[in-house]
XYZ file of C-alpha atoms in Angstrom:
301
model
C -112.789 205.552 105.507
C -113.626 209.163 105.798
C -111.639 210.435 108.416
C -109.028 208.858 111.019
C -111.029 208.175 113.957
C -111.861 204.399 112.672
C -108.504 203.864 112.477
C -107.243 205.120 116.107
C -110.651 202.898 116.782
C -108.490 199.699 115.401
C -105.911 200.838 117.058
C -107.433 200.836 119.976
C -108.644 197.527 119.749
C -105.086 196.142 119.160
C -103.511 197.632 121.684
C -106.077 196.438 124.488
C -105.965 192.892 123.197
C -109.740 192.365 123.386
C -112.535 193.864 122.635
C -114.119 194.304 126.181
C -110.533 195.866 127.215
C -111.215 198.298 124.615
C -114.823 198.748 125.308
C -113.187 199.716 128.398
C -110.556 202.052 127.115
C -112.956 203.984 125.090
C -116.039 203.978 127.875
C -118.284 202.238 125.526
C -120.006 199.040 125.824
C -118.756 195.864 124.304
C -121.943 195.501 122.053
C -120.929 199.332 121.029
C -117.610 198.192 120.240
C -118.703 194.876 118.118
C -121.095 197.417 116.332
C -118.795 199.882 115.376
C -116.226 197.641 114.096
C -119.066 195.525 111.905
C -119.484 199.019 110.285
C -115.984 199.271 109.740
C -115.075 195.978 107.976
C -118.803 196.398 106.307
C -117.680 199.976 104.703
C -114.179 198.402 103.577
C -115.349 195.090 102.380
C -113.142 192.755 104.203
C -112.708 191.332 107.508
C -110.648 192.704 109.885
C -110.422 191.113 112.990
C -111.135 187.092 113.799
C -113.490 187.015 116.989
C -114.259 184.159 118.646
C -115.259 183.804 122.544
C -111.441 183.141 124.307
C -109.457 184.781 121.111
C -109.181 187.786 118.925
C -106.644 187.533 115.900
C -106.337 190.501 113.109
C -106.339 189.450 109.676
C -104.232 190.191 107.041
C -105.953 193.202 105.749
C -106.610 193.997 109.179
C -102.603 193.901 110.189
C -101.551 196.038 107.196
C -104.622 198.481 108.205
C -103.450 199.079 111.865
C -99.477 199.099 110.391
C -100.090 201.670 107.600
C -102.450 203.433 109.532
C -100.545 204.166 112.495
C -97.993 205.496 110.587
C -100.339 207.880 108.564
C -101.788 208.979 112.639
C -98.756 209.687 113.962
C -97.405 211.515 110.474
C -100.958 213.474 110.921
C -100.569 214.147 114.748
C -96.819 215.821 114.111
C -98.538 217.655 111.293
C -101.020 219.167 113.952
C -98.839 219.273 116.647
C -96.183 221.764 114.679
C -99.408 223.879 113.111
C -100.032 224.132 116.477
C -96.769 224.845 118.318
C -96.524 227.971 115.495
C -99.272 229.709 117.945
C -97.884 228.811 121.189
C -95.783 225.887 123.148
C -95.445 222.432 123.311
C -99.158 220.876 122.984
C -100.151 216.722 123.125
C -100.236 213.882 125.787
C -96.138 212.198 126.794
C -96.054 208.620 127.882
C -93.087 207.389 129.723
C -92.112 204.214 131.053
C -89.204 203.777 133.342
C -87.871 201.319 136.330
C -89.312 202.220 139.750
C -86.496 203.270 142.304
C -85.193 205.338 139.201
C -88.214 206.731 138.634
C -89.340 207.264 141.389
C -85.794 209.101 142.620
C -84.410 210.626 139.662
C -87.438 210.453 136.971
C -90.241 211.986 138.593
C -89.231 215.292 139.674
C -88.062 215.885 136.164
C -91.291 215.128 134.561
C -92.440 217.296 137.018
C -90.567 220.529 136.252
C -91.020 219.685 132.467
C -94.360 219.312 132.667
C -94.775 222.747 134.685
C -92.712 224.579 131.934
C -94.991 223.453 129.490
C -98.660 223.315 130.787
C -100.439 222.188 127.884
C -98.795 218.842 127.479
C -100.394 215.966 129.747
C -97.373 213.560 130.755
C -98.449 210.069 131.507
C -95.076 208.158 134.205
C -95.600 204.702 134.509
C -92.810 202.792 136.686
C -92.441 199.214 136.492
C -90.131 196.159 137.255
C -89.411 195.183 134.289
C -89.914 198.475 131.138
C -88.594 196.172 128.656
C -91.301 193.985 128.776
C -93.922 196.279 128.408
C -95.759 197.125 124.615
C -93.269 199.383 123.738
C -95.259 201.192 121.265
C -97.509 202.176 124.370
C -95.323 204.802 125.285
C -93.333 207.650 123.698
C -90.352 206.889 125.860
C -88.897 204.034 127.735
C -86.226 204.764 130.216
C -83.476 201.760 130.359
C -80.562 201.219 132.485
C -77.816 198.832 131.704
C -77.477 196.960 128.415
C -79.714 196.372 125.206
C -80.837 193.936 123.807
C -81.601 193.644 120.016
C -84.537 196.065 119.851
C -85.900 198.243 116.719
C -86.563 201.244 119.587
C -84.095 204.460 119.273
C -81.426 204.642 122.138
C -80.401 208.458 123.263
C -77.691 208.669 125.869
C -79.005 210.322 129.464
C -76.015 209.208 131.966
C -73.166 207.589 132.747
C -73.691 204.915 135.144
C -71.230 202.115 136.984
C -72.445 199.230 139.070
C -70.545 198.485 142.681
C -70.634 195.353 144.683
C -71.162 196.713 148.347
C -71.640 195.540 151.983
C -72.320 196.946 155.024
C -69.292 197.620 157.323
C -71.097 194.841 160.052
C -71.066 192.247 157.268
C -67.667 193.075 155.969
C -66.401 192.600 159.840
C -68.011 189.839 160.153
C -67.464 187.685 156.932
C -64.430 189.706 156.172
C -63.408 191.648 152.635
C -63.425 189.915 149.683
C -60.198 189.852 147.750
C -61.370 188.215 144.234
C -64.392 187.634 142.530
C -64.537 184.411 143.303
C -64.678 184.578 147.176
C -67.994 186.081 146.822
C -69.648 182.416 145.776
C -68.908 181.615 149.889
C -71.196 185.163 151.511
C -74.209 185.489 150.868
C -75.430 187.404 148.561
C -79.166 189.424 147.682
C -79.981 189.802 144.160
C -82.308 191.584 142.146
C -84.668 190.325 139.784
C -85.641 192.575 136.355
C -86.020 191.908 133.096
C -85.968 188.518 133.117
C -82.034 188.259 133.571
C -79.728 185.766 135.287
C -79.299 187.813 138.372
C -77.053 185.127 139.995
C -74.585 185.414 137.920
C -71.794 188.381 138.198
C -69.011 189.106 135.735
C -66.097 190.818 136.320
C -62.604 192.552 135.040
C -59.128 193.759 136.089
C -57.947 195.081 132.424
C -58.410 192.162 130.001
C -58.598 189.829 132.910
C -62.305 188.925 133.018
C -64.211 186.835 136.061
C -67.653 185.412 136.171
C -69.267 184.093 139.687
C -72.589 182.392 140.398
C -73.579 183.461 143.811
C -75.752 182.043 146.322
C -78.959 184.045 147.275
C -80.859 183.578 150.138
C -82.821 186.856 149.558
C -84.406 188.134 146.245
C -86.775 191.034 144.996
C -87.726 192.695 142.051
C -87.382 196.138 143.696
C -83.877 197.157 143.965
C -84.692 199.983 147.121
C -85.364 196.454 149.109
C -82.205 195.026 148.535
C -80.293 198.176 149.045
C -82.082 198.344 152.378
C -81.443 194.591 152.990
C -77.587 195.478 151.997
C -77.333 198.652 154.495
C -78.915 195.816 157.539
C -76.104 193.702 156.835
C -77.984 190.747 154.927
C -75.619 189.934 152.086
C -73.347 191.123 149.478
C -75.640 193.308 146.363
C -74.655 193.901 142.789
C -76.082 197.653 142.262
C -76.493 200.437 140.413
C -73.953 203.377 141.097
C -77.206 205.589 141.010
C -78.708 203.654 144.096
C -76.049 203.368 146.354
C -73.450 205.950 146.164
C -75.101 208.234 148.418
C -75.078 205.024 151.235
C -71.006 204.810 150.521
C -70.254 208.275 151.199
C -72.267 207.578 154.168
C -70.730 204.917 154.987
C -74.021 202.711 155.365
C -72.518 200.499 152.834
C -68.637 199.632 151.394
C -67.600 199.332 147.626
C -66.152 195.990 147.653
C -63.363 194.508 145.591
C -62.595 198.129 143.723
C -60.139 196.860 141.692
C -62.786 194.436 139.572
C -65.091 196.755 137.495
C -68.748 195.290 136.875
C -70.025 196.055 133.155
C -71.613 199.672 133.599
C -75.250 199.953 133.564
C -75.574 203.339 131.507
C -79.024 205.364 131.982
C -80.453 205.425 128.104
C -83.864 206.434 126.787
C -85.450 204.996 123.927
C -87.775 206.380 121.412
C -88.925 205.276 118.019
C -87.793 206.388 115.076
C -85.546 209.595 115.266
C -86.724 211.289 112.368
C -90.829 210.704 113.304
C -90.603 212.039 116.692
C -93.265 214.544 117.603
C -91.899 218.026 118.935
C -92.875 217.011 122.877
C -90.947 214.163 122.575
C -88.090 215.816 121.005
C -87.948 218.807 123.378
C -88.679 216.312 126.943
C -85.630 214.249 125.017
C -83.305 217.648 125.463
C -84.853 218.532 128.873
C -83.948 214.968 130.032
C -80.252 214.707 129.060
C -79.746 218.389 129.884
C -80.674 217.751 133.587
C -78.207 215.014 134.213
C -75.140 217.146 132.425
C -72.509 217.452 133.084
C -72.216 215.401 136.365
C -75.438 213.152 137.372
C -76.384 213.455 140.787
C -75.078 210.608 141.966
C -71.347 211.926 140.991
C -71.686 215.239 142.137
């Protein structure tokens, strides 16, 4: 290869899944697409990708091209980006992932402002359901909130975060106030589906005493605004972030119940590939982040 545009070509290709997805990406035709990547495996000698009408599968050579080679873009692209940033600001395209009502709320305006301060870097939001599940090496950043699983991504603290079983005062005088965990397995109860979690089952503790309850739902949805809505109408009991509904407390739309059991916290976290490889946008936008939720987040202030 002469140069590193057949490579972000491959790339390309495995990142879309197909190559009429890519054909797409790019704005060429598939026959364009097929060509160009003939010339490819024809200039290396070997074949890269299997294509057959329902499946496309990279080969060996054609794995260990698209491993090695993204490395060697995105050591190139920091190269460029720093040359770069010696004759002016931040420079390059930021691509965030993040879960909608946090997003949407908290997320978005931040972008925003760090977008404004820095004009020449293009910042891509996307909000989802379920972040986790997306290609994570789509995006430069992946906003997460609550616990990790095993994951080869970067995690860099953004806030502190608790999770509150609430009510609205109607329901509470109506069903009356739970006094243990386990009296909420008799009220009904709205939960939130994301990331592919079992959402009907809360856990609990009071010191080292620890409680676990499966509750009965009635009324689900994967976007946690709904519930919270659902909650304030008097529907059922929610499990939810201290970032959602603390405003509706102080309110008094909604009531923390049993304060004496603590939920595991749900910490706000951003994750980023490796530390040490991070371009300077990423870097910086990592800084602007955790500086605009110090030292209170909004929710505690």
């Amino acid at each position: 290869m002469t140069d590193t545009a057949d490579i972000r070509f491959l790339l390309t290709i495995q990142q879309n899944g197909s190559l009429i997805a890519a054909s797409r990406k790019l704005g060429l035709t598939a026959s364009a697409v097929t060509q160009r990547l003939q010339q490819i495996e024809k200039k290396l000698g070997s074949r890269l990708v299997e294509r057959t009408a329902r499946k496309l599968t990279f080969t060996e050579e054609g794995m260990l091209l698209c491993l090695r080679g993204a490395e060697l873009i995105e050591q190139l692209d920091t190269l460029l980006e720093d040359l770069r940033i010696h004759h002016g600001g931040l420079v390059g395209t930021l691509k965030v992932n993040a879960p909608l009502g946090f997003g949407r709320r908290y997320l978005a305006p931040v972008i925003a402002d760090f977008q404004q301060e820095n004009p020449d870097v293009d910042v891509a939001l996307t909000l989802s359901d379920q972040p986790l599940t997306e290609a994570a090496d789509r995006f430069d950043v992946v906003v997460h909130i609550g616990e990790l699983r095993a994951s080869n991504l970067v995690g860099h603290t953004i806030a502190p975060n608790a999770r509150f079983v609430c009510a609205s005062p109607a329901f509470v005088k109506r069903f009356g106030n739970p006094e243990q965990p386990d009296d909420l397995a008799g009220l009904p109860c709205i939960v939130l589906r994301e990331n592919q979690e079992d959402v009907s089952l809360w856990h609990f503790s009071k010191g080292k005493t620890g409680r676990s309850v499966r509750v009965t739902s009635k009324l689900s949805c994967n976007d946690g605004d709904v519930i919270r809505r659902w909650a304030c109408e008097g529907r059922g009991v929610i499990l939810r972030s201290e970032w959602d509904v603390a405003d509706d407390i102080r309110q008094g739309r909604l009531v923390r119940l049993l304060p004496g059991w603590k939920a595991p916290d749900a910490h706000v976290i951003a994750l980023t590939h490796n530390r040490s490889g991070l371009p300077r946008r990423t870097r910086n936008f990592m800084q602007y982040l955790q500086a605009r939720f110090k030292p209170l987040p909004p929710w505690r202030v």
